[in-house]
Short mmCIF file of C-alpha atoms and ligand atoms in Angstrom, two decimals:
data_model
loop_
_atom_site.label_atom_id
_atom_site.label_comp_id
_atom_site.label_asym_id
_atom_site.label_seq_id
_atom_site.Cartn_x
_atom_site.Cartn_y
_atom_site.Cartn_z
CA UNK A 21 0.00 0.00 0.00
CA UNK A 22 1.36 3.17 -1.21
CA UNK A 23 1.40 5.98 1.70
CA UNK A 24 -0.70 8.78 0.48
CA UNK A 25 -2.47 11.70 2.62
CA UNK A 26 -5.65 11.79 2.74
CA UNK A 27 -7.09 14.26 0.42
CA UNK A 28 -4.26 12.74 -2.20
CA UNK A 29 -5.37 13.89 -5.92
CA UNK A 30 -4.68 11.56 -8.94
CA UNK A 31 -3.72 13.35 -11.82
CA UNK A 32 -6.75 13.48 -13.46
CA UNK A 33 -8.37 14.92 -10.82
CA UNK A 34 -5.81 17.98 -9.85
CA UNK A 35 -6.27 18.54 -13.82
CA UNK A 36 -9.73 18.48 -14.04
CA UNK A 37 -10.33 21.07 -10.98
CA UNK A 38 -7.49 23.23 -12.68
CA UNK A 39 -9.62 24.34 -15.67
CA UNK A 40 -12.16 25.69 -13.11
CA UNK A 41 -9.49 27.92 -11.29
CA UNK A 42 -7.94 28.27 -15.42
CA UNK A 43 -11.18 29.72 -16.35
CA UNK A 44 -11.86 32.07 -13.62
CA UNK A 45 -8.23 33.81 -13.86
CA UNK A 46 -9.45 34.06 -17.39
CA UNK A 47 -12.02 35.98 -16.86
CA UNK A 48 -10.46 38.50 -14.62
CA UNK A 49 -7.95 38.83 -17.58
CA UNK A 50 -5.15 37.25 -16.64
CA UNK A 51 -2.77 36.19 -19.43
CA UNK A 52 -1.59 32.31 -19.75
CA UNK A 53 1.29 31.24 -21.09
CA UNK A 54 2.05 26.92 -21.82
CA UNK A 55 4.59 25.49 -21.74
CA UNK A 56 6.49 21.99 -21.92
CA UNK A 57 9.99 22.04 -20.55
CA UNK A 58 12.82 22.06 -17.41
CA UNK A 59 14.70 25.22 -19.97
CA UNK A 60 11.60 27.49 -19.98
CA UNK A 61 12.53 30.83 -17.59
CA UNK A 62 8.83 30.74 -15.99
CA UNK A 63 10.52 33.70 -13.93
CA UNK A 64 10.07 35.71 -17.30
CA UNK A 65 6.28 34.62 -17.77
CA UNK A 66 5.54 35.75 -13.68
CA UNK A 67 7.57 39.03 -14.53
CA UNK A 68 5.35 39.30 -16.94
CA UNK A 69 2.05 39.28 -14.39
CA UNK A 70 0.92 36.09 -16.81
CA UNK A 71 0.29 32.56 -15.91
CA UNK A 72 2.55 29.27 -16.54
CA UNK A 73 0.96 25.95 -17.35
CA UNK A 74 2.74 22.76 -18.40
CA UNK A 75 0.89 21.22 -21.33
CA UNK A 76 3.10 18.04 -21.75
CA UNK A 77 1.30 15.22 -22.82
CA UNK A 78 1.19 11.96 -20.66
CA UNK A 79 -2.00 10.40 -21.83
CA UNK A 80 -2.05 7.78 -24.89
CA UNK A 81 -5.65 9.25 -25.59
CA UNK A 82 -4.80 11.91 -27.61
CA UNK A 83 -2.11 9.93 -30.10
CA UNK A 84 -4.43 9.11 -32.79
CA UNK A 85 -5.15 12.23 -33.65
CA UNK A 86 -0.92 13.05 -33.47
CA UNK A 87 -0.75 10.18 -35.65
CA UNK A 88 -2.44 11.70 -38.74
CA UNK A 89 0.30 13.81 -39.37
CA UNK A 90 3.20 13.01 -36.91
CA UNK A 91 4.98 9.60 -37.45
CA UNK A 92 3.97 6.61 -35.59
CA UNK A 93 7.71 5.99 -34.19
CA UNK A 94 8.16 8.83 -32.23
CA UNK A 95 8.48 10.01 -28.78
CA UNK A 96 5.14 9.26 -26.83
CA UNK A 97 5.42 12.58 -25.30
CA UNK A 98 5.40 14.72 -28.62
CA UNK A 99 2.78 13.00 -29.97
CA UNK A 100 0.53 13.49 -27.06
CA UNK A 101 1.34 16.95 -26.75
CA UNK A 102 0.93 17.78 -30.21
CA UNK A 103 -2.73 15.41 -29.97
CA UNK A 104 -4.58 16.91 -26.95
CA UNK A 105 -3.63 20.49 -29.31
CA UNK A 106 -4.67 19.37 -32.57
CA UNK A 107 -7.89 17.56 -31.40
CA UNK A 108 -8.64 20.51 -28.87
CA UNK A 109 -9.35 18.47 -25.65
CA UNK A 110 -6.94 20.58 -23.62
CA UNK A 111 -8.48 23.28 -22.22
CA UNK A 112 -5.25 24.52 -21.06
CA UNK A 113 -3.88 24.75 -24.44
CA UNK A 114 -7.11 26.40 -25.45
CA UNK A 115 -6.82 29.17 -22.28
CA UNK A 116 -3.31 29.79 -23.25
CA UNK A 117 -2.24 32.93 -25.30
CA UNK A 118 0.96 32.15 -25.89
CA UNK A 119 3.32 28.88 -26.28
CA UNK A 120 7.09 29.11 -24.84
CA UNK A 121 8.72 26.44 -25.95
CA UNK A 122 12.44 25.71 -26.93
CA UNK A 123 14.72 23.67 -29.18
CA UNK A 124 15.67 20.54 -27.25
CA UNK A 125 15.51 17.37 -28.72
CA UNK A 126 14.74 17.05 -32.85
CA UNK A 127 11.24 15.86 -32.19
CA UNK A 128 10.37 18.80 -30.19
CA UNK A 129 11.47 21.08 -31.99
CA UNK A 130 9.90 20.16 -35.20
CA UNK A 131 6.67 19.65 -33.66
CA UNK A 132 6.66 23.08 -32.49
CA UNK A 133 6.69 24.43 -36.07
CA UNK A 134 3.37 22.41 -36.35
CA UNK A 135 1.98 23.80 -33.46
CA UNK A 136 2.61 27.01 -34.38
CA UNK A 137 -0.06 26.92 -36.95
CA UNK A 138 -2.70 26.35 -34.26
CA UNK A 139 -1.66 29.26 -31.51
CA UNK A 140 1.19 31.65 -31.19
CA UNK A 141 4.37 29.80 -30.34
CA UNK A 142 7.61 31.06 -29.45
CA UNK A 143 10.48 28.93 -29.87
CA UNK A 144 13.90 29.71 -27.87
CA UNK A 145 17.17 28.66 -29.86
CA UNK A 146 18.79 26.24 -26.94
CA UNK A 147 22.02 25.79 -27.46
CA UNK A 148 23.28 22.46 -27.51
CA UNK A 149 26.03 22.07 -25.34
CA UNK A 150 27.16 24.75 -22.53
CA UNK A 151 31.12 24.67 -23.31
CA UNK A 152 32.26 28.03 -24.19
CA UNK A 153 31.47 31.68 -23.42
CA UNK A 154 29.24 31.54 -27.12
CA UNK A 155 26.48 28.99 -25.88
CA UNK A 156 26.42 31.59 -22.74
CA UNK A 157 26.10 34.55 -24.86
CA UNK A 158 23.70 33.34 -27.35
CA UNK A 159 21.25 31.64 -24.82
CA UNK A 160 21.91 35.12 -22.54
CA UNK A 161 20.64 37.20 -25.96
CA UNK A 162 17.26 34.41 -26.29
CA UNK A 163 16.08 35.66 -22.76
CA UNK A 164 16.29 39.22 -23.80
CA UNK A 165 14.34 38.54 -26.69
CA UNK A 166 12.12 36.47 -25.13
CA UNK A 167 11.66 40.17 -23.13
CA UNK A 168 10.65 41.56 -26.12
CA UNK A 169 8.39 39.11 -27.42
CA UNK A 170 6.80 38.57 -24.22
CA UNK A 171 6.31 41.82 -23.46
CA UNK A 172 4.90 42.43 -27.14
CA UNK A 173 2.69 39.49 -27.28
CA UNK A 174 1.15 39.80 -23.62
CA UNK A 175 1.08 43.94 -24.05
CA UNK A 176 3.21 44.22 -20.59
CA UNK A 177 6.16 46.09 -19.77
CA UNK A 178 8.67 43.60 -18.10
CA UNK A 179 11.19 45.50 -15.44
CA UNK A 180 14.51 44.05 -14.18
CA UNK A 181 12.41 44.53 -10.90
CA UNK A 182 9.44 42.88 -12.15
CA UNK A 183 12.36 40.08 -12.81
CA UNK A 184 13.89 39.91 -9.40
CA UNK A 185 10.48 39.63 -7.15
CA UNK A 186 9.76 36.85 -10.05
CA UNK A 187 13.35 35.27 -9.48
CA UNK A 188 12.96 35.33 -5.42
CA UNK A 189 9.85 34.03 -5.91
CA UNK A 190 10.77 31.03 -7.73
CA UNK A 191 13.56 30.28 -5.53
CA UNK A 192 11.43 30.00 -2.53
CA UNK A 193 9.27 27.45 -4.58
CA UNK A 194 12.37 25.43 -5.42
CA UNK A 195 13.65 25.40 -2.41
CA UNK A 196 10.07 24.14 -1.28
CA UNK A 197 10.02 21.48 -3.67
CA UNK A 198 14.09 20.42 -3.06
CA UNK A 199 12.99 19.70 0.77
CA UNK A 200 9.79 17.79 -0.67
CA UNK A 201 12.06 15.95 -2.53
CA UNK A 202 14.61 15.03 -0.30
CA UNK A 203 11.82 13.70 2.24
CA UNK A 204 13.39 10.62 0.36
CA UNK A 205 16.47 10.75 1.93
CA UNK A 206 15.17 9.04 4.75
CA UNK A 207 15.44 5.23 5.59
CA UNK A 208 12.36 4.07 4.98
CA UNK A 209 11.00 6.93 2.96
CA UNK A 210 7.48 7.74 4.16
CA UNK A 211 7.42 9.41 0.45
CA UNK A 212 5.82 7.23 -2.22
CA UNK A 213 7.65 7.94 -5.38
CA UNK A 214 4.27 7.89 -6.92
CA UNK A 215 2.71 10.50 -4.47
CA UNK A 216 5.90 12.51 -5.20
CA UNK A 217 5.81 12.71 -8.77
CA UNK A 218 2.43 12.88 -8.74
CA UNK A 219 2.73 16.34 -6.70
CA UNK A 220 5.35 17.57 -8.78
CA UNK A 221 2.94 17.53 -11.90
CA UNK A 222 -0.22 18.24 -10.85
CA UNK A 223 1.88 21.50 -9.17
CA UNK A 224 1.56 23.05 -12.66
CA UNK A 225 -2.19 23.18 -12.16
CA UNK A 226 -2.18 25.46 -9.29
CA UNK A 227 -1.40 28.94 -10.45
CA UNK A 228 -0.72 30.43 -7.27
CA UNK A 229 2.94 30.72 -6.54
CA UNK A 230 2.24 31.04 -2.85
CA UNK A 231 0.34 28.41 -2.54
CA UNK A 232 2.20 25.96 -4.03
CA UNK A 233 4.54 26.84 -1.60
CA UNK A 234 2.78 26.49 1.23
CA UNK A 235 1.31 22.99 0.14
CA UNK A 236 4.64 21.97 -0.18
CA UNK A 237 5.74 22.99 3.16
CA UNK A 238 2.60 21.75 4.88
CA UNK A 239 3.21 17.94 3.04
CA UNK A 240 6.33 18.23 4.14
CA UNK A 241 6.17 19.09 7.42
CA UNK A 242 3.41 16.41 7.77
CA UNK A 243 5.66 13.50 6.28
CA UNK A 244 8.65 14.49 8.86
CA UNK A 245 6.24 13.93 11.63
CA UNK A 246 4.98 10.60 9.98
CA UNK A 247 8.81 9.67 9.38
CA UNK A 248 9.26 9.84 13.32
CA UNK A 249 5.70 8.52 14.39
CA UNK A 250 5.23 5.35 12.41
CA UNK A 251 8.18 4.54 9.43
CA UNK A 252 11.86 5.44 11.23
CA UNK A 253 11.68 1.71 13.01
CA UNK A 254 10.43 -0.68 9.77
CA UNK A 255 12.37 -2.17 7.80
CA UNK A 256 13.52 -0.35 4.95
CA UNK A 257 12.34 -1.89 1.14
CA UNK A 258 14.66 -1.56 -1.88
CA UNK A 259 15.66 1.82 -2.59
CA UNK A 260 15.25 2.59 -6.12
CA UNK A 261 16.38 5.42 -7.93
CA UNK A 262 14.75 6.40 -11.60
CA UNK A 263 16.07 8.17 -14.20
CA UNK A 264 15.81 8.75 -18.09
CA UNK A 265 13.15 10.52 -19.72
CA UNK A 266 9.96 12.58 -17.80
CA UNK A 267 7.69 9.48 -15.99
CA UNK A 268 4.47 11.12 -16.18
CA UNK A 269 2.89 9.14 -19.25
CA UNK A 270 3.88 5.65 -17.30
CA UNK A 271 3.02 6.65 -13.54
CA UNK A 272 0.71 3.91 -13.50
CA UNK A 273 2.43 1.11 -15.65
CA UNK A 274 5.77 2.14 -14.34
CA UNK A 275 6.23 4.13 -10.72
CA UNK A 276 2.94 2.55 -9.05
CA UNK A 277 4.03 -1.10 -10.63
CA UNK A 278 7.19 -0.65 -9.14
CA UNK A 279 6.18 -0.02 -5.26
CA UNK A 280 3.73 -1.99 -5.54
CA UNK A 281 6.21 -4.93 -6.83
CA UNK A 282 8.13 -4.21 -3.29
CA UNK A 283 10.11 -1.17 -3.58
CA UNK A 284 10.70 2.20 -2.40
CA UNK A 285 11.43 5.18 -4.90
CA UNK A 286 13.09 7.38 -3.24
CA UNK A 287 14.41 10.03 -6.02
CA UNK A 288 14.07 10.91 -9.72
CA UNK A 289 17.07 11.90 -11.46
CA UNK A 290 14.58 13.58 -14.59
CA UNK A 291 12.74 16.41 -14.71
CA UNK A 292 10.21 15.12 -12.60
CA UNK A 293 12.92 15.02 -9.58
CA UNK A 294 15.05 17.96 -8.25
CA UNK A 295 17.03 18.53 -11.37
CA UNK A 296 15.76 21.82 -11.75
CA UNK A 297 15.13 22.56 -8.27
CA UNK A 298 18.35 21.62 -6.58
CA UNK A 299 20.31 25.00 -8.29
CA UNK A 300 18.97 28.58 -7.65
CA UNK A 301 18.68 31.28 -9.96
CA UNK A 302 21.37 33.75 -8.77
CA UNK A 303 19.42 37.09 -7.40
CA UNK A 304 22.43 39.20 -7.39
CA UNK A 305 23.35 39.33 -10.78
CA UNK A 306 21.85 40.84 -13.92
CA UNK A 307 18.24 39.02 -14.00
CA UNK A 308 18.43 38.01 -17.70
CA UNK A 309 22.08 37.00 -17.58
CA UNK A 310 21.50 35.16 -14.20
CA UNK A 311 18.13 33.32 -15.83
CA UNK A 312 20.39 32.38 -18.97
CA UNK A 313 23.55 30.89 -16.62
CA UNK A 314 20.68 28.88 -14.42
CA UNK A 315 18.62 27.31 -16.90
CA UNK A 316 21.90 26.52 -19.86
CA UNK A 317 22.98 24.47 -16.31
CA UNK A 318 19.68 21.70 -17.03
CA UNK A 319 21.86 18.70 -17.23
CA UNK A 320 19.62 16.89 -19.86
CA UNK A 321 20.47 14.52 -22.66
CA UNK A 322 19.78 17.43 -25.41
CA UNK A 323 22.77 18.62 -24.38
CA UNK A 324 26.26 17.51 -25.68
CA UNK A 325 28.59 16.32 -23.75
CA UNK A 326 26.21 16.07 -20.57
CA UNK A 327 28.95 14.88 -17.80
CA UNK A 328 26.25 16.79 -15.03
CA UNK A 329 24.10 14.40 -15.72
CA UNK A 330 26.32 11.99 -14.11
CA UNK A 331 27.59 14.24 -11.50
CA UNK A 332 23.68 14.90 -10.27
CA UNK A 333 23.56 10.95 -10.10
CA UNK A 334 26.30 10.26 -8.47
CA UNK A 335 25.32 12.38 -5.61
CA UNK A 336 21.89 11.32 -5.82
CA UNK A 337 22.77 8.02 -5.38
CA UNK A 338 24.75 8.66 -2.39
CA UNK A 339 22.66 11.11 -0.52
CA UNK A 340 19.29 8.84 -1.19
CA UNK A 341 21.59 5.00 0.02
CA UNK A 342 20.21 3.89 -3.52
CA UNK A 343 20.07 0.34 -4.04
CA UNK A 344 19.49 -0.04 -7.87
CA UNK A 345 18.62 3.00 -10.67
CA UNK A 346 15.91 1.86 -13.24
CA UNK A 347 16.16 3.65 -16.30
CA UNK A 348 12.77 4.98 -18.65
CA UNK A 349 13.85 5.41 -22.38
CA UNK A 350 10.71 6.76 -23.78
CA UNK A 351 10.07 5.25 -27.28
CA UNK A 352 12.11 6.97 -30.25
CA UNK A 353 14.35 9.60 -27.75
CA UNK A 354 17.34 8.94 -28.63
CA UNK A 355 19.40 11.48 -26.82
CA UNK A 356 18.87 9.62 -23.34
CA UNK A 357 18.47 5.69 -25.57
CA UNK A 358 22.19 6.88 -26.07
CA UNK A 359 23.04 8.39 -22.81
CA UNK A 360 21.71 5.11 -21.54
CA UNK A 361 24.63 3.63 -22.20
CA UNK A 362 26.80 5.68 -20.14
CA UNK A 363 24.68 5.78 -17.46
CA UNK A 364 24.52 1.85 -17.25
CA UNK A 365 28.33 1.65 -16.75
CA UNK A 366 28.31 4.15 -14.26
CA UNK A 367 25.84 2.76 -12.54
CA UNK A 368 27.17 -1.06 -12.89
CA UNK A 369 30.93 -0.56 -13.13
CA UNK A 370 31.49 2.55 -10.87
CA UNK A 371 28.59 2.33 -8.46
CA UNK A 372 28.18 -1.56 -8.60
CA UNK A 373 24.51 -1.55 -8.05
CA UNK A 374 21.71 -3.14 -10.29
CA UNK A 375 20.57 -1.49 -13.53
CA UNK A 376 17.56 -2.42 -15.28
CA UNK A 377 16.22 -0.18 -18.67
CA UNK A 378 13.15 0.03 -19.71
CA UNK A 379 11.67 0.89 -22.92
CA UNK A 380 8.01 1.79 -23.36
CA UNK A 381 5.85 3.80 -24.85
CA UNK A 382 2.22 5.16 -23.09
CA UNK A 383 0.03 2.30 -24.54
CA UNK A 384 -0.73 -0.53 -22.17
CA UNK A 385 0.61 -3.41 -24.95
CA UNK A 386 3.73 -3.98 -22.68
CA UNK A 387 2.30 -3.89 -18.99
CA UNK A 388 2.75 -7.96 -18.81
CA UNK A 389 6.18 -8.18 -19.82
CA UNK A 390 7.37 -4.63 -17.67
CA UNK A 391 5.88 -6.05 -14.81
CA UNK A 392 8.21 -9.36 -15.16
CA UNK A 393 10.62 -7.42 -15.56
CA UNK A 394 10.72 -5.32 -12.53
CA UNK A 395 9.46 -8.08 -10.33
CA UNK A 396 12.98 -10.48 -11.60
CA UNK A 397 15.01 -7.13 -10.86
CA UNK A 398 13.87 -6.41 -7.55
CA UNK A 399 14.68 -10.27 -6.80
CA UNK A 400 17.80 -9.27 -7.59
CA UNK A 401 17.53 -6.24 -4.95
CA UNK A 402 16.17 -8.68 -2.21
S1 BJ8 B 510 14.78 19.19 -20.02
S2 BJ8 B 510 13.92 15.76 -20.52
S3 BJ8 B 510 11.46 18.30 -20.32
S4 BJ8 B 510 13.64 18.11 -23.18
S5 BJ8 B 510 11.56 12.22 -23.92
S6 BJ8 B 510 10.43 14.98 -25.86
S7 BJ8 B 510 13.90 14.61 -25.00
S8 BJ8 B 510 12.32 12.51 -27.35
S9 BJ8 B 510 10.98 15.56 -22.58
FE1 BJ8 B 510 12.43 16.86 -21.78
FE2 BJ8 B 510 13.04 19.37 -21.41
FE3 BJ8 B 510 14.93 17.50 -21.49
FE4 BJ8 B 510 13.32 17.63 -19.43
FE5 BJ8 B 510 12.43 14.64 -26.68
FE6 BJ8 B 510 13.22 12.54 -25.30
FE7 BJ8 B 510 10.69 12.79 -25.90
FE8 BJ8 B 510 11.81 14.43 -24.18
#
């Protein structure tokens, strides 16, 4: 039985009883901007006295309708995205005035052009690596013409000030989220991985800064206390850490299967963990400049080389006494299907703990053979 408090929302729900709060903020004018990414700089969209909402796909319903003009082999992710736009079931893609996206992986990227047809869509040129003063400097000039655009397309003057409260803000949340996240530090974990990435998703549906924060700090507070009244004398399960691509489309098939199988997960070394969280935006430099040195620092597999990636993971797996690191390879991403490689020997060779990969897509076609999978590694964990 997964520990989860009592007024726990699936994903689903916290989604649903977003458009509600979506709509009203609407009506009272407020501007929305979507988004899909760890590299958008939602400081500039709060500067900007507009909303952020994370439209990334993690449903399979929506794929058909991807399919008629996307490919059928390619990331599960793009195509759902792209779907829940081109059929218009998201509301939240309907609500938002403005798309921020970014040039990450080939997929993306290309799917953005599409996209662009439907709704305004602004598309930031990533670089991709971070060697060298040029991938600082040209990523440092995208956020200040993401200023313009923004301010242009939303009809709002951005300030450096508007910037900092924005930047201060957001560095409260993440430090918020970074002690949510390392609730999973202890031995057992009273976290559920599944509760925890859960949060970290359905987050994006609460537009309130402030809040957010505070429902962080009250679940955290609240799991501390549980952690000393009922978990810090049981026996502690397998300690899985997971990394790879987001998990959201395979929470179910994937995270739940895996504690339910008979082991803990206590961290996520993807963007649904404390990648993003765990370094600050610095508030005393120039805002812009200090937004482009934070978010070029995203160690993900769109960048080349990515040795952060491996730094991140080898503290992770310290600091969070992992026992074995299952890696997601969403179908068709080929930047972390290579990177997976790497990771496997550092995991096996260097670490010498248990590595299992696994491949999937969001259909349901490969639930049977995942779940014999997982179940003959965490034998191995026993
Ligand atoms: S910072 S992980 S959110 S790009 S899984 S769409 S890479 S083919 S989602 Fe991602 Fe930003 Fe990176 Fe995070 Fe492409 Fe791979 Fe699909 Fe991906």
């Amino acid at each position: 039985m997964l520990n989860l408090p009592e007024n726990f929302q699936t994903y689903s729900e916290a989604r649903q009883q977003g458009f509600i709060r979506m709509k009203e903020l609407k009506e009272k004018g407020k501007k929305v901007v979507g988004t899909f990414c760890t590299y958008t700089p939602t400081e500039m969209i709060l500067a900007a006295g507009a909303v952020p909402v994370g439209l990334c796909g993690v449903s399979d319903e929506p794929i058909p309708f991807a399919e008629k003009s996307l490919p059928k082999n390619l990331c599960p992710l793009i195509k759902s995205s792209y779907g829940f736009a081109v059929s218009d079931t998201c509301p939240y893609f309907y609500f938002s005035d403005m798309i921020l996206a970014e040039t990450t992986c080939d997929g993306k990227k290309k799917m953005y052009e599409m996209m662009g047809e439907m709704k305004y869509t602004h598309v930031m040129q990533l670089p991709p690596g971070r060697s060298g003063i040029m991938a600082l400097e040209s990523w440092h000039s995208e956020m200040l013409r993401l200023k313009n655009v923004m301010s242009q397309q939303l009809e709002v003057e951005i300030t450096d000030e508007d910037l900092r409260r924005a930047i201060r803000l957001k560095n409260r949340e993440r430090k918020a989220m970074l002690n949510f996240f390392e609730i999973g530090r202890l031995k057992p974990s009273p976290l559920s991985g599944y509760e925890l990435s859960t949060v970290i998703d359905t987050n994006s549906f609460i537009f309130d800064t402030e809040e957010k924060i505070s429902i962080l700090e009250n679940r955290t507070a609240e799991l501390r206390q549980d952690y000393e009244d009922n978990f810090k004398t049981k026996p502690s399960r397998p300690r899985i850490l997971i990394t790879g691509c987001p998990t959201g489309g395979v929470r179910e098939k994937i995270i739940r299967q895996i504690e339910e199988l008979g082991a803990d997960i206590v961290g996520f070394e993807n963007c649904c963990g404390p990648r993003a969280q765990k370094d600050l935006v610095d508030e005393s430099k120039d805002p812009c400049l200090a937004l482009a040195e934070k978010y070029l620092r995203v160690n993900c597999s769109v960048m080349s080389p990515n040795p952060a990636r491996i730094e991140a993971m080898e503290e992770m797996l310290e600091d969070y006494s992992v026992d074995g690191v299952i890696e997601v390879i969403l179908q068709a991403c080929h930047t972390f299907a290579i990177e997976s490689d790497r990771v496997k020997k550092f995991v096996t060779k260097k670490n010498h703990l248990p590595y299992l990969c696994l491949e999937t897509d969001y259909s349901q076609a490969d639930t049977g053979q995942i779940n014999t999978r997982i179940s003959a590694f965490l034998e191995i964990l026993a």
